Amino acid sequence: MERLETENTLKIVFCGKGSCKCPSIDISKSNGVITIGGEEEGYTQFTKEQFKMFLEEAKKGTFEKYL
Protein backbone atom coordinates (compact mmCIF):
# COMPACT_ATOMS: atom_id res chain seq x y z
CA MET A 1 0.00 0.00 0.00
CA GLU A 2 1.27 3.44 -0.90
CA ARG A 3 0.04 6.66 0.70
CA LEU A 4 0.55 10.01 -1.05
CA GLU A 5 -0.58 12.94 1.08
CA THR A 6 -0.34 16.72 0.80
CA GLU A 7 -1.98 19.42 2.87
CA ASN A 8 -5.13 19.22 0.72
CA THR A 9 -5.15 15.78 -0.92
CA LEU A 10 -4.83 12.11 -0.07
CA LYS A 11 -4.31 9.21 -2.46
CA ILE A 12 -3.97 5.65 -1.21
CA VAL A 13 -2.86 3.02 -3.75
CA PHE A 14 -3.67 -0.50 -2.59
CA CYS A 15 -0.91 -2.57 -4.19
CA GLY A 16 2.12 -0.40 -3.64
CA LYS A 17 5.02 0.21 -6.01
CA GLY A 18 2.93 2.89 -7.77
CA SER A 19 1.72 0.54 -10.51
CA CYS A 20 -0.97 2.34 -12.50
CA LYS A 21 -3.12 -0.82 -12.54
CA CYS A 22 -3.70 -0.80 -8.77
CA PRO A 23 -6.95 0.43 -7.25
CA SER A 24 -6.79 3.64 -5.28
CA ILE A 25 -8.82 6.20 -3.34
CA ASP A 26 -8.40 9.88 -4.24
CA ILE A 27 -9.82 12.57 -1.96
CA SER A 28 -9.26 16.32 -1.81
CA LYS A 29 -10.42 19.10 0.50
CA SER A 30 -11.26 21.25 -2.54
CA ASN A 31 -13.31 18.64 -4.43
CA GLY A 32 -16.70 17.29 -3.31
CA VAL A 33 -16.15 13.99 -5.15
CA ILE A 34 -14.10 10.98 -4.02
CA THR A 35 -12.81 8.66 -6.74
CA ILE A 36 -12.26 4.97 -6.03
CA GLY A 37 -10.95 2.38 -8.48
CA GLY A 38 -8.34 1.74 -11.08
CA GLU A 39 -7.66 1.18 -14.74
CA GLU A 40 -8.54 -2.51 -14.81
CA GLU A 41 -11.70 -2.45 -12.68
CA GLY A 42 -12.91 1.02 -13.64
CA TYR A 43 -13.64 4.05 -11.49
CA THR A 44 -16.50 4.96 -9.19
CA GLN A 45 -17.18 8.38 -7.79
CA PHE A 46 -18.97 9.19 -4.55
CA THR A 47 -19.96 12.49 -3.03
CA LYS A 48 -18.34 13.07 0.34
CA GLU A 49 -21.72 12.51 2.02
CA GLN A 50 -22.15 9.13 0.27
CA PHE A 51 -18.62 8.15 1.26
CA LYS A 52 -19.35 9.09 4.90
CA MET A 53 -22.43 6.84 4.82
CA PHE A 54 -20.31 3.99 3.44
CA LEU A 55 -17.71 4.46 6.19
CA GLU A 56 -20.39 4.40 8.89
CA GLU A 57 -21.72 1.10 7.54
CA ALA A 58 -18.21 -0.34 7.44
CA LYS A 59 -17.56 0.76 11.03
CA LYS A 60 -20.79 -0.98 12.12
CA GLY A 61 -19.50 -4.24 10.61
CA THR A 62 -22.13 -4.40 7.88
CA PHE A 63 -19.77 -6.04 5.39
CA GLU A 64 -17.88 -8.39 7.72
CA LYS A 65 -19.79 -11.55 6.82
CA TYR A 66 -18.89 -11.05 3.15
CA LEU A 67 -15.14 -10.67 3.67
PDB file of N, CA and C in Angstrom:
ATOM      1  N   MET A   1       0.841  -1.168   0.000  1.00  0.00           N
ATOM      2  CA  MET A   1       0.000   0.000   0.000  1.00  0.00           C
ATOM      3  C   MET A   1       0.891   1.238   0.000  1.00  0.00           C
ATOM      4  N   GLU A   2       0.512   2.197  -0.788  1.00  0.00           N
ATOM      5  CA  GLU A   2       1.272   3.443  -0.898  1.00  0.00           C
ATOM      6  C   GLU A   2       0.347   4.609  -0.548  1.00  0.00           C
ATOM      7  N   ARG A   3       0.836   5.512   0.253  1.00  0.00           N
ATOM      8  CA  ARG A   3       0.043   6.656   0.703  1.00  0.00           C
ATOM      9  C   ARG A   3       0.741   7.929   0.239  1.00  0.00           C
ATOM     10  N   LEU A   4       0.028   8.734  -0.551  1.00  0.00           N
ATOM     11  CA  LEU A   4       0.550  10.007  -1.046  1.00  0.00           C
ATOM     12  C   LEU A   4      -0.336  11.110  -0.480  1.00  0.00           C
ATOM     13  N   GLU A   5       0.231  11.940   0.393  1.00  0.00           N
ATOM     14  CA  GLU A   5      -0.585  12.941   1.077  1.00  0.00           C
ATOM     15  C   GLU A   5       0.070  14.315   1.008  1.00  0.00           C
ATOM     16  N   THR A   6      -0.749  15.321   0.722  1.00  0.00           N
ATOM     17  CA  THR A   6      -0.335  16.717   0.801  1.00  0.00           C
ATOM     18  C   THR A   6      -1.257  17.397   1.809  1.00  0.00           C
ATOM     19  N   GLU A   7      -1.131  18.686   1.941  1.00  0.00           N
ATOM     20  CA  GLU A   7      -1.980  19.418   2.871  1.00  0.00           C
ATOM     21  C   GLU A   7      -3.457  19.319   2.491  1.00  0.00           C
ATOM     22  N   ASN A   8      -3.753  19.207   1.192  1.00  0.00           N
ATOM     23  CA  ASN A   8      -5.135  19.220   0.716  1.00  0.00           C
ATOM     24  C   ASN A   8      -5.618  17.941   0.063  1.00  0.00           C
ATOM     25  N   THR A   9      -4.734  16.983  -0.203  1.00  0.00           N
ATOM     26  CA  THR A   9      -5.154  15.776  -0.922  1.00  0.00           C
ATOM     27  C   THR A   9      -4.597  14.515  -0.273  1.00  0.00           C
ATOM     28  N   LEU A  10      -5.290  13.418  -0.512  1.00  0.00           N
ATOM     29  CA  LEU A  10      -4.835  12.111  -0.066  1.00  0.00           C
ATOM     30  C   LEU A  10      -5.130  11.100  -1.157  1.00  0.00           C
ATOM     31  N   LYS A  11      -4.128  10.308  -1.508  1.00  0.00           N
ATOM     32  CA  LYS A  11      -4.307   9.213  -2.459  1.00  0.00           C
ATOM     33  C   LYS A  11      -3.684   7.980  -1.824  1.00  0.00           C
ATOM     34  N   ILE A  12      -4.469   6.916  -1.728  1.00  0.00           N
ATOM     35  CA  ILE A  12      -3.967   5.648  -1.213  1.00  0.00           C
ATOM     36  C   ILE A  12      -4.063   4.633  -2.344  1.00  0.00           C
ATOM     37  N   VAL A  13      -2.930   4.035  -2.695  1.00  0.00           N
ATOM     38  CA  VAL A  13      -2.863   3.015  -3.745  1.00  0.00           C
ATOM     39  C   VAL A  13      -2.711   1.675  -3.043  1.00  0.00           C
ATOM     40  N   PHE A  14      -3.563   0.726  -3.371  1.00  0.00           N
ATOM     41  CA  PHE A  14      -3.670  -0.499  -2.594  1.00  0.00           C
ATOM     42  C   PHE A  14      -2.761  -1.653  -2.986  1.00  0.00           C
ATOM     43  N   CYS A  15      -1.837  -1.475  -3.926  1.00  0.00           N
ATOM     44  CA  CYS A  15      -0.908  -2.568  -4.192  1.00  0.00           C
ATOM     45  C   CYS A  15       0.542  -2.137  -4.102  1.00  0.00           C
ATOM     46  N   GLY A  16       0.755  -0.886  -3.798  1.00  0.00           N
ATOM     47  CA  GLY A  16       2.118  -0.397  -3.641  1.00  0.00           C
ATOM     48  C   GLY A  16       2.869  -0.290  -4.949  1.00  0.00           C
ATOM     49  N   LYS A  17       4.103   0.095  -4.866  1.00  0.00           N
ATOM     50  CA  LYS A  17       5.020   0.214  -6.005  1.00  0.00           C
ATOM     51  C   LYS A  17       4.530   1.192  -7.065  1.00  0.00           C
ATOM     52  N   GLY A  18       3.403   1.875  -6.837  1.00  0.00           N
ATOM     53  CA  GLY A  18       2.927   2.889  -7.768  1.00  0.00           C
ATOM     54  C   GLY A  18       2.461   2.379  -9.119  1.00  0.00           C
ATOM     55  N   SER A  19       2.210   1.079  -9.247  1.00  0.00           N
ATOM     56  CA  SER A  19       1.721   0.543 -10.511  1.00  0.00           C
ATOM     57  C   SER A  19       0.390   1.208 -10.872  1.00  0.00           C
ATOM     58  N   CYS A  20       0.242   1.625 -12.102  1.00  0.00           N
ATOM     59  CA  CYS A  20      -0.972   2.339 -12.502  1.00  0.00           C
ATOM     60  C   CYS A  20      -2.179   1.412 -12.612  1.00  0.00           C
ATOM     61  N   LYS A  21      -1.997   0.110 -12.451  1.00  0.00           N
ATOM     62  CA  LYS A  21      -3.116  -0.817 -12.542  1.00  0.00           C
ATOM     63  C   LYS A  21      -3.644  -1.218 -11.168  1.00  0.00           C
ATOM     64  N   CYS A  22      -3.251  -0.511 -10.134  1.00  0.00           N
ATOM     65  CA  CYS A  22      -3.701  -0.802  -8.773  1.00  0.00           C
ATOM     66  C   CYS A  22      -4.856   0.102  -8.404  1.00  0.00           C
ATOM     67  N   PRO A  23      -5.845  -0.420  -7.680  1.00  0.00           N
ATOM     68  CA  PRO A  23      -6.952   0.430  -7.249  1.00  0.00           C
ATOM     69  C   PRO A  23      -6.487   1.458  -6.230  1.00  0.00           C
ATOM     70  N   SER A  24      -7.173   2.580  -6.201  1.00  0.00           N
ATOM     71  CA  SER A  24      -6.795   3.644  -5.280  1.00  0.00           C
ATOM     72  C   SER A  24      -8.030   4.409  -4.826  1.00  0.00           C
ATOM     73  N   ILE A  25      -7.826   5.237  -3.802  1.00  0.00           N
ATOM     74  CA  ILE A  25      -8.820   6.197  -3.341  1.00  0.00           C
ATOM     75  C   ILE A  25      -8.175   7.569  -3.451  1.00  0.00           C
ATOM     76  N   ASP A  26      -8.872   8.503  -4.090  1.00  0.00           N
ATOM     77  CA  ASP A  26      -8.398   9.879  -4.236  1.00  0.00           C
ATOM     78  C   ASP A  26      -9.413  10.812  -3.590  1.00  0.00           C
ATOM     79  N   ILE A  27      -8.948  11.633  -2.653  1.00  0.00           N
ATOM     80  CA  ILE A  27      -9.819  12.574  -1.958  1.00  0.00           C
ATOM     81  C   ILE A  27      -9.092  13.903  -1.807  1.00  0.00           C
ATOM     82  N   SER A  28      -9.845  14.978  -1.900  1.00  0.00           N
ATOM     83  CA  SER A  28      -9.264  16.320  -1.807  1.00  0.00           C
ATOM     84  C   SER A  28     -10.198  17.220  -0.997  1.00  0.00           C
ATOM     85  N   LYS A  29      -9.612  18.132  -0.247  1.00  0.00           N
ATOM     86  CA  LYS A  29     -10.421  19.102   0.505  1.00  0.00           C
ATOM     87  C   LYS A  29     -11.193  20.021  -0.439  1.00  0.00           C
ATOM     88  N   SER A  30     -10.654  20.285  -1.620  1.00  0.00           N
ATOM     89  CA  SER A  30     -11.256  21.250  -2.539  1.00  0.00           C
ATOM     90  C   SER A  30     -12.243  20.633  -3.524  1.00  0.00           C
ATOM     91  N   ASN A  31     -12.418  19.317  -3.478  1.00  0.00           N
ATOM     92  CA  ASN A  31     -13.312  18.637  -4.427  1.00  0.00           C
ATOM     93  C   ASN A  31     -14.364  17.865  -3.636  1.00  0.00           C
ATOM     94  N   GLY A  32     -15.615  17.980  -4.005  1.00  0.00           N
ATOM     95  CA  GLY A  32     -16.699  17.294  -3.311  1.00  0.00           C
ATOM     96  C   GLY A  32     -16.891  15.857  -3.736  1.00  0.00           C
ATOM     97  N   VAL A  33     -16.018  15.350  -4.610  1.00  0.00           N
ATOM     98  CA  VAL A  33     -16.146  13.993  -5.150  1.00  0.00           C
ATOM     99  C   VAL A  33     -14.924  13.165  -4.748  1.00  0.00           C
ATOM    100  N   ILE A  34     -15.165  11.930  -4.349  1.00  0.00           N
ATOM    101  CA  ILE A  34     -14.103  10.982  -4.024  1.00  0.00           C
ATOM    102  C   ILE A  34     -14.099   9.927  -5.117  1.00  0.00           C
ATOM    103  N   THR A  35     -12.933   9.645  -5.671  1.00  0.00           N
ATOM    104  CA  THR A  35     -12.808   8.661  -6.742  1.00  0.00           C
ATOM    105  C   THR A  35     -12.138   7.410  -6.191  1.00  0.00           C
ATOM    106  N   ILE A  36     -12.775   6.265  -6.463  1.00  0.00           N
ATOM    107  CA  ILE A  36     -12.256   4.968  -6.028  1.00  0.00           C
ATOM    108  C   ILE A  36     -12.163   4.077  -7.254  1.00  0.00           C
ATOM    109  N   GLY A  37     -11.064   3.328  -7.384  1.00  0.00           N
ATOM    110  CA  GLY A  37     -10.953   2.379  -8.478  1.00  0.00           C
ATOM    111  C   GLY A  37      -9.600   2.389  -9.129  1.00  0.00           C
ATOM    112  N   GLY A  38      -9.575   1.837 -10.329  1.00  0.00           N
ATOM    113  CA  GLY A  38      -8.341   1.739 -11.076  1.00  0.00           C
ATOM    114  C   GLY A  38      -8.615   1.421 -12.529  1.00  0.00           C
ATOM    115  N   GLU A  39      -7.551   1.406 -13.302  1.00  0.00           N
ATOM    116  CA  GLU A  39      -7.657   1.182 -14.741  1.00  0.00           C
ATOM    117  C   GLU A  39      -8.372  -0.116 -15.095  1.00  0.00           C
ATOM    118  N   GLU A  40      -7.994  -1.202 -14.450  1.00  0.00           N
ATOM    119  CA  GLU A  40      -8.545  -2.513 -14.807  1.00  0.00           C
ATOM    120  C   GLU A  40     -10.001  -2.675 -14.396  1.00  0.00           C
ATOM    121  N   GLU A  41     -10.348  -2.232 -13.179  1.00  0.00           N
ATOM    122  CA  GLU A  41     -11.703  -2.453 -12.682  1.00  0.00           C
ATOM    123  C   GLU A  41     -12.641  -1.281 -12.931  1.00  0.00           C
ATOM    124  N   GLY A  42     -12.098  -0.171 -13.394  1.00  0.00           N
ATOM    125  CA  GLY A  42     -12.914   1.015 -13.641  1.00  0.00           C
ATOM    126  C   GLY A  42     -12.958   1.916 -12.412  1.00  0.00           C
ATOM    127  N   TYR A  43     -13.602   3.056 -12.552  1.00  0.00           N
ATOM    128  CA  TYR A  43     -13.640   4.048 -11.488  1.00  0.00           C
ATOM    129  C   TYR A  43     -15.072   4.295 -11.035  1.00  0.00           C
ATOM    130  N   THR A  44     -15.222   4.578  -9.769  1.00  0.00           N
ATOM    131  CA  THR A  44     -16.501   4.956  -9.191  1.00  0.00           C
ATOM    132  C   THR A  44     -16.297   6.252  -8.437  1.00  0.00           C
ATOM    133  N   GLN A  45     -17.275   7.129  -8.526  1.00  0.00           N
ATOM    134  CA  GLN A  45     -17.182   8.378  -7.788  1.00  0.00           C
ATOM    135  C   GLN A  45     -18.327   8.480  -6.794  1.00  0.00           C
ATOM    136  N   PHE A  46     -18.001   8.980  -5.614  1.00  0.00           N
ATOM    137  CA  PHE A  46     -18.970   9.192  -4.552  1.00  0.00           C
ATOM    138  C   PHE A  46     -18.898  10.645  -4.110  1.00  0.00           C
ATOM    139  N   THR A  47     -20.035  11.196  -3.698  1.00  0.00           N
ATOM    140  CA  THR A  47     -19.962  12.489  -3.025  1.00  0.00           C
ATOM    141  C   THR A  47     -19.366  12.227  -1.650  1.00  0.00           C
ATOM    142  N   LYS A  48     -18.905  13.265  -1.002  1.00  0.00           N
ATOM    143  CA  LYS A  48     -18.336  13.074   0.336  1.00  0.00           C
ATOM    144  C   LYS A  48     -19.395  12.566   1.309  1.00  0.00           C
ATOM    145  N   GLU A  49     -20.635  12.988   1.150  1.00  0.00           N
ATOM    146  CA  GLU A  49     -21.719  12.512   2.019  1.00  0.00           C
ATOM    147  C   GLU A  49     -21.964  11.012   1.797  1.00  0.00           C
ATOM    148  N   GLN A  50     -21.984  10.564   0.556  1.00  0.00           N
ATOM    149  CA  GLN A  50     -22.149   9.133   0.267  1.00  0.00           C
ATOM    150  C   GLN A  50     -21.000   8.323   0.856  1.00  0.00           C
ATOM    151  N   PHE A  51     -19.790   8.844   0.728  1.00  0.00           N
ATOM    152  CA  PHE A  51     -18.625   8.146   1.262  1.00  0.00           C
ATOM    153  C   PHE A  51     -18.693   8.055   2.783  1.00  0.00           C
ATOM    154  N   LYS A  52     -19.156   9.118   3.439  1.00  0.00           N
ATOM    155  CA  LYS A  52     -19.347   9.094   4.896  1.00  0.00           C
ATOM    156  C   LYS A  52     -20.340   8.009   5.297  1.00  0.00           C
ATOM    157  N   MET A  53     -21.436   7.881   4.530  1.00  0.00           N
ATOM    158  CA  MET A  53     -22.430   6.838   4.822  1.00  0.00           C
ATOM    159  C   MET A  53     -21.804   5.451   4.678  1.00  0.00           C
ATOM    160  N   PHE A  54     -20.999   5.251   3.634  1.00  0.00           N
ATOM    161  CA  PHE A  54     -20.306   3.987   3.437  1.00  0.00           C
ATOM    162  C   PHE A  54     -19.395   3.676   4.625  1.00  0.00           C
ATOM    163  N   LEU A  55     -18.627   4.667   5.064  1.00  0.00           N
ATOM    164  CA  LEU A  55     -17.714   4.464   6.193  1.00  0.00           C
ATOM    165  C   LEU A  55     -18.470   4.090   7.467  1.00  0.00           C
ATOM    166  N   GLU A  56     -19.595   4.727   7.703  1.00  0.00           N
ATOM    167  CA  GLU A  56     -20.389   4.405   8.891  1.00  0.00           C
ATOM    168  C   GLU A  56     -20.871   2.958   8.848  1.00  0.00           C
ATOM    169  N   GLU A  57     -21.301   2.494   7.676  1.00  0.00           N
ATOM    170  CA  GLU A  57     -21.725   1.100   7.538  1.00  0.00           C
ATOM    171  C   GLU A  57     -20.558   0.158   7.781  1.00  0.00           C
ATOM    172  N   ALA A  58     -19.387   0.500   7.241  1.00  0.00           N
ATOM    173  CA  ALA A  58     -18.206  -0.339   7.437  1.00  0.00           C
ATOM    174  C   ALA A  58     -17.829  -0.393   8.918  1.00  0.00           C
ATOM    175  N   LYS A  59     -17.886   0.725   9.599  1.00  0.00           N
ATOM    176  CA  LYS A  59     -17.564   0.764  11.031  1.00  0.00           C
ATOM    177  C   LYS A  59     -18.531  -0.090  11.847  1.00  0.00           C
ATOM    178  N   LYS A  60     -19.786  -0.171  11.410  1.00  0.00           N
ATOM    179  CA  LYS A  60     -20.785  -0.979  12.116  1.00  0.00           C
ATOM    180  C   LYS A  60     -20.597  -2.472  11.855  1.00  0.00           C
ATOM    181  N   GLY A  61     -19.735  -2.833  10.915  1.00  0.00           N
ATOM    182  CA  GLY A  61     -19.496  -4.237  10.611  1.00  0.00           C
ATOM    183  C   GLY A  61     -20.435  -4.822   9.571  1.00  0.00           C
ATOM    184  N   THR A  62     -21.140  -3.966   8.860  1.00  0.00           N
ATOM    185  CA  THR A  62     -22.128  -4.404   7.878  1.00  0.00           C
ATOM    186  C   THR A  62     -21.574  -5.391   6.862  1.00  0.00           C
ATOM    187  N   PHE A  63     -20.343  -5.230   6.464  1.00  0.00           N
ATOM    188  CA  PHE A  63     -19.765  -6.037   5.387  1.00  0.00           C
ATOM    189  C   PHE A  63     -18.952  -7.227   5.864  1.00  0.00           C
ATOM    190  N   GLU A  64     -18.774  -7.365   7.160  1.00  0.00           N
ATOM    191  CA  GLU A  64     -17.880  -8.387   7.717  1.00  0.00           C
ATOM    192  C   GLU A  64     -18.205  -9.808   7.256  1.00  0.00           C
ATOM    193  N   LYS A  65     -19.472 -10.162   7.186  1.00  0.00           N
ATOM    194  CA  LYS A  65     -19.791 -11.548   6.822  1.00  0.00           C
ATOM    195  C   LYS A  65     -19.481 -11.859   5.359  1.00  0.00           C
ATOM    196  N   TYR A  66     -19.200 -10.838   4.570  1.00  0.00           N
ATOM    197  CA  TYR A  66     -18.888 -11.046   3.152  1.00  0.00           C
ATOM    198  C   TYR A  66     -17.384 -11.052   2.881  1.00  0.00           C
ATOM    199  N   LEU A  67     -16.590 -10.739   3.883  1.00  0.00           N
ATOM    200  CA  LEU A  67     -15.141 -10.665   3.667  1.00  0.00           C
ATOM    201  C   LEU A  67     -14.452 -11.985   3.980  1.00  0.00           C
TER     202      LEU A  67
END
